[in-house]
Coordinates of C-alpha atoms and ligand atoms in Angstrom, one line a residue:
M1 CA 153.5 89.5 63.8
A2 CA 151.2 92.2 65.2
I3 CA 150.8 95.4 63.2
A4 CA 152.7 97.5 65.7
D5 CA 155.8 95.2 65.4
K6 CA 156.4 96.1 61.8
P7 CA 158.0 99.5 61.8
E8 CA 157.1 100.2 58.1
C9 CA 153.3 99.8 58.8
T10 CA 153.2 101.1 62.4
P11 CA 150.9 104.1 62.3
R12 CA 152.2 107.2 64.0
Y13 CA 149.6 109.4 65.8
K14 CA 149.7 112.6 67.6
V15 CA 148.0 111.6 70.9
L16 CA 146.8 114.0 73.6
F17 CA 146.4 111.8 76.7
V18 CA 144.3 113.6 79.3
S19 CA 144.1 112.5 83.0
S20 CA 143.4 113.9 86.5
E21 CA 146.3 111.7 87.9
L22 CA 149.8 110.9 86.7
Y23 CA 152.4 108.9 88.7
P24 CA 154.9 110.1 90.0
F25 CA 153.4 113.6 90.1
V26 CA 150.0 112.9 91.5
K27 CA 148.3 109.6 92.4
T28 CA 145.4 108.4 94.5
G29 CA 144.9 105.0 92.9
G30 CA 145.4 102.9 89.8
L31 CA 144.5 105.8 87.3
G32 CA 147.8 107.5 88.4
D33 CA 149.7 104.3 87.7
V34 CA 148.1 103.8 84.2
S35 CA 148.7 107.4 83.2
G36 CA 152.3 107.1 84.3
S37 CA 153.0 104.0 82.3
L38 CA 150.7 103.6 79.3
P39 CA 152.0 106.8 77.6
K40 CA 155.6 105.5 78.0
A41 CA 154.7 102.3 76.3
L42 CA 153.0 104.2 73.5
K43 CA 156.0 106.3 73.1
S44 CA 158.1 103.2 72.7
L45 CA 155.7 102.3 69.9
R46 CA 156.9 105.6 68.3
Q47 CA 153.7 107.6 69.0
D48 CA 153.9 111.3 69.5
I49 CA 152.1 111.4 72.8
R50 CA 151.6 114.3 75.2
V51 CA 150.0 114.0 78.6
L52 CA 147.8 116.8 80.0
I53 CA 147.0 117.2 83.7
P54 CA 146.2 120.1 86.0
A55 CA 149.2 121.8 87.7
Y56 CA 148.4 120.7 91.3
P57 CA 151.0 122.3 93.6
S58 CA 152.0 118.8 94.8
A59 CA 152.7 117.8 91.2
L60 CA 154.7 121.0 90.5
E61 CA 156.9 120.2 93.6
K62 CA 157.8 116.8 92.1
A63 CA 158.6 118.1 88.6
K64 CA 162.4 118.6 88.5
T65 CA 162.5 121.0 85.5
I66 CA 159.4 122.7 84.3
K67 CA 159.0 125.7 82.0
P68 CA 156.0 127.7 80.7
V69 CA 155.5 127.0 77.0
A70 CA 152.2 128.7 76.2
T71 CA 149.2 130.6 77.5
I72 CA 145.6 130.1 76.5
N73 CA 143.0 132.7 76.9
L74 CA 139.7 131.7 78.4
P75 CA 136.6 132.8 76.5
E76 CA 134.9 135.8 77.9
E77 CA 131.5 134.2 77.2
G78 CA 130.5 130.5 76.9
F79 CA 132.1 127.3 78.2
P80 CA 133.7 127.0 80.7
G81 CA 131.8 129.8 82.2
N82 CA 133.3 132.5 84.4
M83 CA 136.3 130.8 86.0
G84 CA 136.6 133.1 88.9
F85 CA 137.8 136.2 87.1
S86 CA 135.3 138.8 86.0
S87 CA 136.3 140.7 82.9
D88 CA 135.9 144.0 84.9
I89 CA 139.5 143.6 86.2
G90 CA 140.3 144.6 82.7
Q91 CA 142.3 141.5 81.9
I92 CA 141.3 138.4 79.9
P93 CA 141.8 135.4 82.1
Y94 CA 144.3 132.9 80.8
V95 CA 145.8 129.6 81.8
T96 CA 149.5 128.9 81.5
I97 CA 150.8 125.6 80.1
L98 CA 153.9 124.3 81.8
E99 CA 156.0 121.6 80.3
T100 CA 158.0 118.9 81.9
K101 CA 158.8 115.2 81.1
L102 CA 157.6 112.0 82.6
P103 CA 160.6 110.9 84.7
G104 CA 162.7 108.2 83.0
S105 CA 161.2 108.9 79.6
H106 CA 160.9 111.3 76.7
V107 CA 157.1 111.7 77.2
K108 CA 156.2 115.4 77.3
V109 CA 153.8 116.4 80.1
W110 CA 151.8 119.6 80.0
M111 CA 150.4 120.9 83.2
V112 CA 147.6 123.5 83.2
E113 CA 148.3 126.2 85.7
F114 CA 145.4 128.3 87.0
T115 CA 144.2 129.6 90.3
I116 CA 141.5 126.9 90.9
Y117 CA 144.2 124.2 91.0
N118 CA 146.5 126.1 93.2
R119 CA 145.6 124.8 96.6
S120 CA 146.9 122.2 99.0
G121 CA 145.0 118.9 99.3
G122 CA 144.3 116.1 96.8
P123 CA 143.1 116.3 93.2
Y124 CA 139.5 115.7 94.3
L125 CA 139.3 116.2 98.0
D126 CA 140.4 118.9 100.4
D127 CA 142.6 118.2 103.4
S128 CA 139.6 117.1 105.5
G129 CA 138.5 114.6 102.9
N130 CA 135.6 116.7 101.5
E131 CA 135.1 117.0 97.7
W132 CA 136.2 120.3 96.4
I133 CA 133.0 122.2 95.8
D134 CA 134.1 123.4 92.4
N135 CA 135.3 120.0 90.9
D136 CA 132.9 120.6 88.0
R137 CA 134.7 123.8 87.1
R138 CA 138.2 122.3 87.8
F139 CA 137.7 119.5 85.4
A140 CA 135.6 121.4 82.9
L141 CA 138.6 123.7 82.5
L142 CA 140.9 120.8 81.9
N143 CA 138.5 119.6 79.2
Y144 CA 138.4 123.0 77.6
V145 CA 142.2 123.3 77.5
A146 CA 142.5 119.8 76.1
V147 CA 140.2 120.7 73.2
E148 CA 142.0 123.9 72.5
I149 CA 145.4 122.1 72.4
A150 CA 144.0 119.1 70.4
M151 CA 142.5 121.4 67.8
G152 CA 145.8 123.3 67.4
H153 CA 144.3 126.5 68.6
T154 CA 147.4 127.4 70.8
S155 CA 150.9 128.6 70.2
L156 CA 152.2 125.1 71.0
D157 CA 152.5 124.4 67.3
W158 CA 151.0 121.0 67.8
H159 CA 147.6 119.4 67.3
A160 CA 146.2 116.0 68.0
D161 CA 145.0 113.1 65.8
I162 CA 143.6 111.5 68.8
V163 CA 142.4 112.8 72.2
H164 CA 142.4 110.0 74.8
G165 CA 140.4 110.9 77.9
N166 CA 140.3 108.9 81.1
D167 CA 137.3 108.6 83.5
W168 CA 134.6 111.2 84.2
Q169 CA 137.1 114.1 84.8
T170 CA 137.7 114.1 81.0
G171 CA 134.2 113.2 79.8
L172 CA 133.3 116.5 78.4
I173 CA 136.1 116.5 75.8
A174 CA 134.2 114.4 73.3
A175 CA 131.1 116.5 73.8
L176 CA 133.0 119.7 73.0
L177 CA 134.7 118.1 70.0
H178 CA 131.2 117.1 68.8
L179 CA 130.2 120.8 69.1
E180 CA 133.3 121.8 67.1
K181 CA 132.1 119.7 64.2
K182 CA 129.2 122.0 63.8
K183 CA 131.5 125.1 63.6
R184 CA 134.1 123.9 61.1
N185 CA 135.2 121.1 58.8
A186 CA 134.4 117.9 60.7
F187 CA 137.4 116.2 59.1
S188 CA 139.8 118.6 60.8
I189 CA 138.6 117.6 64.3
P190 CA 140.6 114.9 66.1
A191 CA 139.1 111.5 66.9
S192 CA 138.3 110.7 70.5
V193 CA 138.9 107.6 72.7
F194 CA 137.5 107.4 76.2
T195 CA 138.7 104.9 78.8
I196 CA 136.5 103.8 81.7
H197 CA 138.5 103.1 84.8
N198 CA 135.6 103.2 87.2
M199 CA 131.8 103.6 86.4
A200 CA 131.1 104.2 90.0
H201 CA 132.2 107.8 89.7
M202 CA 130.3 109.6 87.0
G203 CA 130.8 113.3 87.7
I204 CA 127.2 114.2 88.3
Y205 CA 126.3 117.9 88.7
S206 CA 123.1 120.0 88.7
K207 CA 121.3 121.9 86.1
S208 CA 122.4 125.2 87.7
Q209 CA 126.0 124.0 87.5
F210 CA 125.5 123.1 83.8
E211 CA 124.3 126.7 83.3
A212 CA 127.1 128.3 85.3
L213 CA 129.6 126.4 83.1
Q214 CA 127.8 127.9 80.1
L215 CA 127.7 124.5 78.4
N216 CA 125.8 124.6 75.1
P217 CA 122.1 124.2 76.0
S218 CA 121.8 121.8 73.0
L219 CA 123.6 119.2 75.1
W220 CA 120.9 119.2 77.7
N221 CA 118.8 116.2 76.6
H222 CA 118.4 112.6 77.6
H223 CA 120.5 111.4 74.6
E224 CA 123.4 113.6 75.5
L225 CA 124.5 115.0 78.9
E226 CA 121.3 115.1 80.9
F227 CA 121.1 112.3 83.5
H228 CA 118.0 112.2 85.7
D229 CA 117.6 116.0 85.9
N230 CA 121.3 116.5 86.4
F231 CA 124.1 116.1 84.0
S232 CA 127.0 113.7 83.9
F233 CA 130.6 114.2 82.7
M234 CA 131.0 110.5 82.3
K235 CA 127.9 110.2 80.1
G236 CA 129.5 112.8 77.7
G237 CA 132.5 110.5 77.2
L238 CA 130.3 107.5 76.6
V239 CA 127.9 109.2 74.2
F240 CA 130.3 111.2 72.0
S241 CA 133.6 109.4 71.9
D242 CA 134.5 107.6 68.7
R243 CA 135.6 104.6 70.7
V244 CA 135.1 103.6 74.4
N245 CA 137.0 101.0 76.3
A246 CA 137.0 99.6 79.8
V247 CA 140.2 98.5 81.6
S248 CA 139.5 94.8 81.3
P249 CA 137.4 92.6 79.0
T250 CA 135.2 91.3 81.8
Y251 CA 134.5 94.8 83.1
A252 CA 133.5 95.9 79.6
K253 CA 130.8 93.2 79.8
E254 CA 129.8 93.8 83.4
I255 CA 129.1 97.5 82.8
Q256 CA 126.4 96.5 80.3
T257 CA 124.4 95.0 83.2
E258 CA 122.2 96.9 85.6
E259 CA 124.4 95.9 88.6
F260 CA 127.6 97.6 87.3
G261 CA 126.2 100.1 84.8
Y262 CA 125.0 102.7 87.3
G263 CA 122.0 103.6 85.2
L264 CA 124.1 103.8 82.0
A265 CA 124.0 100.1 81.1
G266 CA 121.4 100.7 78.3
L267 CA 123.6 103.4 76.7
L268 CA 126.6 101.1 76.9
K269 CA 124.7 98.3 75.3
F270 CA 123.5 100.7 72.6
R271 CA 127.2 101.6 72.0
N272 CA 128.3 98.0 72.2
E273 CA 130.0 98.0 68.8
R274 CA 132.2 100.8 69.8
L275 CA 133.0 99.4 73.3
S276 CA 135.8 97.0 74.1
G277 CA 138.0 95.9 77.0
I278 CA 141.8 96.3 77.2
L279 CA 143.6 94.9 80.2
N280 CA 145.9 97.3 82.0
G281 CA 149.6 96.5 82.1
I282 CA 152.1 97.3 84.8
D283 CA 155.3 99.3 84.8
M284 CA 157.8 96.4 84.8
Q285 CA 160.6 98.7 85.9
E286 CA 158.8 100.3 88.8
W287 CA 157.4 97.0 90.1
D288 CA 160.3 94.6 89.8
P289 CA 161.3 92.6 92.9
A290 CA 164.7 92.0 91.4
K291 CA 165.5 95.7 91.4
D292 CA 162.9 97.5 93.5
P293 CA 164.8 100.0 95.7
M294 CA 161.8 100.3 98.0
I295 CA 161.9 96.8 99.4
H296 CA 164.2 95.3 102.0
K297 CA 165.9 92.6 99.9
N298 CA 165.7 92.1 96.2
Y299 CA 164.7 88.7 94.8
S300 CA 163.8 86.8 91.6
I301 CA 162.5 83.3 90.9
K302 CA 166.1 82.1 91.3
T303 CA 166.6 83.8 94.6
I304 CA 163.0 83.4 95.8
K305 CA 164.2 82.5 99.3
N306 CA 165.1 86.1 99.9
K307 CA 161.4 87.0 99.8
Q308 CA 161.3 85.7 103.4
L309 CA 163.6 88.6 104.5
N310 CA 161.0 91.1 103.2
K311 CA 158.4 89.2 105.3
I312 CA 160.5 89.7 108.4
A313 CA 161.1 93.4 107.5
L314 CA 157.3 93.8 107.1
Q315 CA 156.5 92.1 110.3
K316 CA 159.0 94.4 112.0
H317 CA 157.5 97.5 110.4
F318 CA 154.0 96.5 111.7
K319 CA 155.3 95.1 115.0
L320 CA 153.9 91.7 114.3
P321 CA 155.6 88.6 115.9
L322 CA 158.5 87.7 113.7
T323 CA 158.9 84.6 111.6
R324 CA 162.0 82.8 112.8
P325 CA 163.5 79.7 111.1
D326 CA 162.9 77.7 114.3
H327 CA 159.3 78.7 114.7
K328 CA 156.3 77.4 112.9
D329 CA 155.7 79.7 109.9
I330 CA 152.6 81.8 109.8
L331 CA 150.7 83.0 106.7
L332 CA 151.1 86.7 106.3
L333 CA 148.3 88.4 104.4
G334 CA 148.8 91.9 103.0
M335 CA 146.4 94.5 101.8
V336 CA 146.9 97.9 100.2
A337 CA 143.8 99.7 99.2
R338 CA 141.5 102.6 99.2
L339 CA 139.3 101.6 102.2
V340 CA 136.0 101.9 100.5
Y341 CA 132.9 99.7 99.7
Q342 CA 134.3 98.8 96.2
K343 CA 137.3 97.0 97.8
G344 CA 135.1 94.7 99.9
V345 CA 136.5 95.9 103.2
D346 CA 133.2 95.2 104.9
L347 CA 133.3 91.6 103.7
L348 CA 136.7 91.2 105.5
L349 CA 135.3 92.9 108.6
E350 CA 132.4 90.5 108.8
Q351 CA 134.6 87.5 108.6
M352 CA 137.5 88.9 110.7
E353 CA 136.7 86.9 113.8
A354 CA 136.7 83.6 111.9
I355 CA 139.7 84.5 109.8
L356 CA 141.8 85.4 112.9
E357 CA 141.1 81.9 114.2
L358 CA 143.3 80.6 111.4
P359 CA 147.1 80.8 111.7
V360 CA 147.4 84.1 109.9
Q361 CA 148.7 87.6 110.3
I362 CA 147.3 90.6 108.5
A363 CA 149.1 93.8 107.5
I364 CA 146.9 96.6 106.0
L365 CA 147.8 99.9 104.4
G366 CA 145.1 102.2 103.3
S367 CA 142.8 105.1 103.9
G368 CA 139.3 106.0 102.9
D369 CA 135.9 105.6 104.7
A370 CA 136.4 106.7 108.3
K371 CA 134.0 104.1 109.6
L372 CA 135.8 101.2 107.8
E373 CA 139.1 102.6 109.1
S374 CA 137.9 102.7 112.7
R375 CA 136.4 99.2 112.5
L376 CA 139.7 97.8 111.2
K377 CA 141.5 99.7 113.9
Q378 CA 139.4 98.1 116.6
W379 CA 140.4 94.6 115.4
S380 CA 144.0 95.6 115.5
I381 CA 143.6 96.8 119.1
K382 CA 141.9 93.6 120.0
Y383 CA 144.3 91.3 118.2
P384 CA 147.6 93.2 117.9
K385 CA 149.7 90.1 117.4
Q386 CA 147.6 89.2 114.4
I387 CA 146.4 92.3 112.6
Q388 CA 148.1 95.6 112.2
L389 CA 147.0 98.6 110.2
Q390 CA 148.6 101.8 108.9
I391 CA 146.2 104.5 107.9
G392 CA 147.4 106.8 105.2
Y393 CA 149.1 106.8 101.8
D394 CA 152.7 105.4 101.7
E395 CA 154.2 104.5 98.3
E396 CA 157.3 102.8 99.8
L397 CA 155.4 100.7 102.3
S398 CA 153.0 99.6 99.5
H399 CA 156.0 98.0 97.8
L400 CA 157.2 96.3 101.0
I401 CA 153.8 94.8 101.5
E402 CA 153.8 93.4 98.0
A403 CA 157.3 91.9 98.6
G404 CA 156.8 90.8 102.2
S405 CA 153.3 89.3 102.3
D406 CA 152.7 85.6 101.4
A407 CA 149.3 86.3 100.0
F408 CA 147.4 89.5 99.1
L409 CA 143.8 90.2 100.0
M410 CA 141.6 91.8 97.3
P411 CA 138.0 90.8 98.0
S412 CA 136.6 93.6 95.8
R413 CA 132.9 93.8 95.2
F414 CA 133.8 95.1 91.7
E415 CA 137.2 95.8 90.2
P416 CA 137.5 97.3 86.7
C417 CA 141.0 96.0 86.4
G418 CA 143.0 96.2 89.6
L419 CA 146.7 96.7 89.6
N420 CA 147.6 95.3 93.0
Q421 CA 146.9 91.7 92.1
L422 CA 149.2 92.2 89.1
Y423 CA 151.9 93.6 91.4
S424 CA 151.3 90.7 93.7
L425 CA 151.7 88.1 90.9
R426 CA 155.0 89.7 89.9
Y427 CA 156.2 89.6 93.5
G428 CA 155.2 85.9 94.1
T429 CA 152.6 87.1 96.5
I430 CA 149.5 84.9 96.0
P431 CA 146.4 87.1 95.3
I432 CA 143.1 86.1 97.0
V433 CA 140.5 87.8 94.8
R434 CA 136.8 87.8 94.0
D435 CA 135.6 86.6 90.6
T436 CA 135.0 90.1 89.1
G437 CA 136.3 92.5 86.5
G438 CA 140.0 92.4 85.9
L439 CA 140.6 90.1 88.8
A440 CA 138.8 87.3 87.0
D441 CA 140.8 88.1 83.9
T442 CA 144.2 87.9 85.5
V443 CA 144.2 85.3 88.3
I444 CA 144.1 81.5 87.8
H445 CA 142.4 79.7 90.6
A446 CA 144.2 77.0 92.6
S447 CA 141.7 74.3 91.9
K448 CA 142.8 70.7 92.1
E449 CA 143.0 70.7 88.3
H450 CA 145.1 73.8 88.0
I451 CA 147.4 72.6 90.8
T452 CA 147.9 69.3 89.0
L453 CA 148.5 71.1 85.7
N454 CA 150.8 73.5 87.5
T455 CA 149.0 76.6 86.1
A456 CA 147.4 78.0 89.3
T457 CA 148.5 81.6 90.3
G458 CA 146.0 82.6 93.1
I459 CA 142.8 82.0 94.9
I460 CA 139.4 83.1 93.5
F461 CA 136.1 83.1 95.3
H462 CA 132.7 83.7 93.9
E463 CA 129.8 86.0 95.1
T464 CA 130.1 88.4 98.0
H465 CA 128.9 85.9 100.6
H466 CA 131.0 86.6 103.6
S467 CA 131.8 82.9 104.2
N468 CA 133.2 82.6 100.7
L469 CA 136.0 85.0 101.7
F470 CA 136.7 82.9 104.8
D471 CA 136.8 79.7 102.7
A472 CA 139.2 81.4 100.4
V473 CA 141.6 82.4 103.2
N474 CA 141.2 78.9 104.8
L475 CA 142.1 77.3 101.4
T476 CA 145.1 79.6 101.2
A477 CA 146.3 78.6 104.7
T478 CA 146.0 74.9 103.8
L479 CA 147.9 75.4 100.5
Y480 CA 150.5 77.4 102.4
R481 CA 151.3 74.4 104.7
D482 CA 152.3 72.3 101.6
K483 CA 155.6 73.9 100.8
T484 CA 155.9 72.3 97.4
V485 CA 152.5 73.4 96.2
W486 CA 153.1 76.9 97.6
K487 CA 156.4 77.3 95.9
N488 CA 154.9 76.2 92.6
L489 CA 152.2 78.8 93.1
M490 CA 154.7 81.5 93.7
V491 CA 156.8 80.6 90.7
N492 CA 153.8 80.4 88.4
A493 CA 152.7 83.8 89.6
M494 CA 156.1 85.3 89.0
K495 CA 156.2 83.9 85.5
Q496 CA 153.1 85.8 84.5
V497 CA 153.7 88.8 82.2
F498 CA 151.3 91.7 82.3
S499 CA 153.6 94.3 80.7
W500 CA 152.2 97.3 78.9
R501 CA 153.6 96.3 75.6
E502 CA 150.8 94.1 74.5
S503 CA 148.1 96.4 75.9
A504 CA 149.7 99.4 74.3
K505 CA 149.5 97.7 70.9
Q506 CA 145.8 97.2 71.5
Y507 CA 145.4 100.9 72.3
L508 CA 147.2 101.7 69.0
D509 CA 144.7 99.5 67.2
L510 CA 141.9 101.3 69.1
Y511 CA 143.2 104.7 67.9
T512 CA 143.2 103.4 64.3
Q513 CA 139.7 102.2 64.7
A514 CA 138.5 105.5 66.3
I515 CA 140.0 107.5 63.4
K516 CA 138.2 105.1 60.9
D517 CA 134.9 105.3 62.7
K518 CA 135.0 109.0 62.9
K519 CA 135.7 109.3 59.2
A520 CA 132.8 107.0 58.4
D521 CA 130.5 109.0 60.8
D522 CA 131.6 112.3 59.3
Y523 CA 130.8 111.4 55.7
Ligands
ADP1 P1 142.1 101.6 92.5 O1 142.6 102.4 91.4 O2 140.7 101.2 92.4 O3 142.4 102.2 93.9 P2 144.1 99.6 91.7 O4 144.5 98.3 92.2 O5 144.0 99.8 90.3 O6 142.9 100.2 92.5 O7 145.3 100.6 92.1 C1 145.6 101.1 93.3 C2 147.0 101.7 93.3 O8 147.1 102.6 94.4 C3 148.1 100.7 93.5 O9 149.3 101.2 92.9 C4 148.2 100.7 95.0 O10 149.5 100.3 95.5 C5 148.0 102.2 95.3 N1 147.5 102.5 96.7 C6 146.2 102.4 97.1 N2 146.2 102.8 98.4 C7 147.4 103.1 98.8 C8 148.0 103.6 100.0 N3 147.3 103.8 101.1 N4 149.3 103.8 100.0 C9 150.1 103.6 98.9 N5 149.6 103.2 97.7 C10 148.3 102.9 97.7
GLC2 C1 140.2 102.3 88.8 C2 139.7 101.0 89.2 C3 140.8 99.9 89.2 C4 141.7 100.1 88.0 C5 142.3 101.5 87.9 C6 143.2 101.7 86.8 O1 140.6 103.1 89.9 O2 139.0 100.9 90.4 O3 140.3 98.6 89.2 O4 142.8 99.2 88.1 O5 141.2 102.4 87.8 O6 142.6 101.4 85.5

């Protein structure tokens, strides 16, 4: 029995979980999904967990009931710099903490309300797709507030045992806690855990921005925040957190190599003993083909035939020729992704001509790089009966694509964990993935051996050679023609369980370890 299963010895921590995204309030990718589901799983393990995000207007709109519970004054001098108010207006600038709950749970959510979050657009980009020019200040403020709450310096009557940050937007928290240790009893400071969802985004800003934020100058050195004459938020999380984890075991290893470490592989190798990998889970209620209200017809392993009705609904949505019982069936490939280099969209484009010679249809939902979007669009104009594309973000359609596709394309160049292949497995939609990160950790290739043993769940290809993707799709089309093999694949996939429960227990162990490590370091 795992520790967390025994109520009498389950530790109970006060956890402040800090993120820039939180489904259903704000989501641009998997970070939103994780923030919306891991805290719920930790709550069900009896943890006192609070989630902290900025009060983006779009998030406020989605919160049913929300109330102010505290205000926090910003320092007149020192970090996080002058946040747009000068003291000559005669008023100390302050943020308001608004409280709501994660829908369908008792998890408390605190949103930080302040002028710099109060604008339309996304969490990182404006309406035209350009980065907000003050993202350093936006997230520095979030980090400052996190530390104030975690240290119990607010009227919230709560302090944290653990501060759990996610990705670069929270990377300064551990650096600030480190500075706090110099000011007061180090044992009174919470331990920190930092989760790497994507090393490709490191929050790099200039020396003048460092100065404008009024970060403590002692942090400006190669061993701490400085990064090639700039500074990096991410580096702060990696250097100062008591424990660091990546979102899959394979990615935790990959980031210690030059190719995936983006200049920080050496640091990660150095901190190897404090670095681990914990695979993401999925929200089994939100992504359940038997109950999903966003799909055309619910189904389970027992009623797997009904999946076909979702395929027809999906073809109708995309105006692709319909599959009819009297027609030869055609393999429908789905894809939902941020259309960026990471996701291997260019590999797909390179191989499109050859892939479209196979008996396949392709339905894509995504947005991102304008060039990639327009190159995909051109293929859909040239071959409208085979490939269709919807540019934009559409939560409901993403569920229908998972339910209605036969197979799911995920040719990522790198993938820290990936959630879509996990949703695909649950929906009996066979993932076609590259052998990297969390994809390698969650999909079992349909080799002859695995087919014979009846353990295969998907198709894996190696290297980013273009022809390898073609070969993978070709193999999928061949397997699809053998209805017995295909049905076994679907059933095996649907039997996989990637719930949060197991992973949440691993996070709990990580918290325990972080507290121990911090104690040992503080002595
Ligand atoms: P990443 O976080 O790198 O984008 P993941 O596979 O971890 O990749 O998670 C992506 C999440 O974002 C999934 O829930 C996916 O369905 C969703 N998603 C991505 N693009 C879109 C889109 N255009 N419309 C709706 N959902 C999307
Ligand atoms: C990142 C990664 C993705 C991962 C997600 C949630 O956005 O790109 O692979 O699944 O975070 O951890």
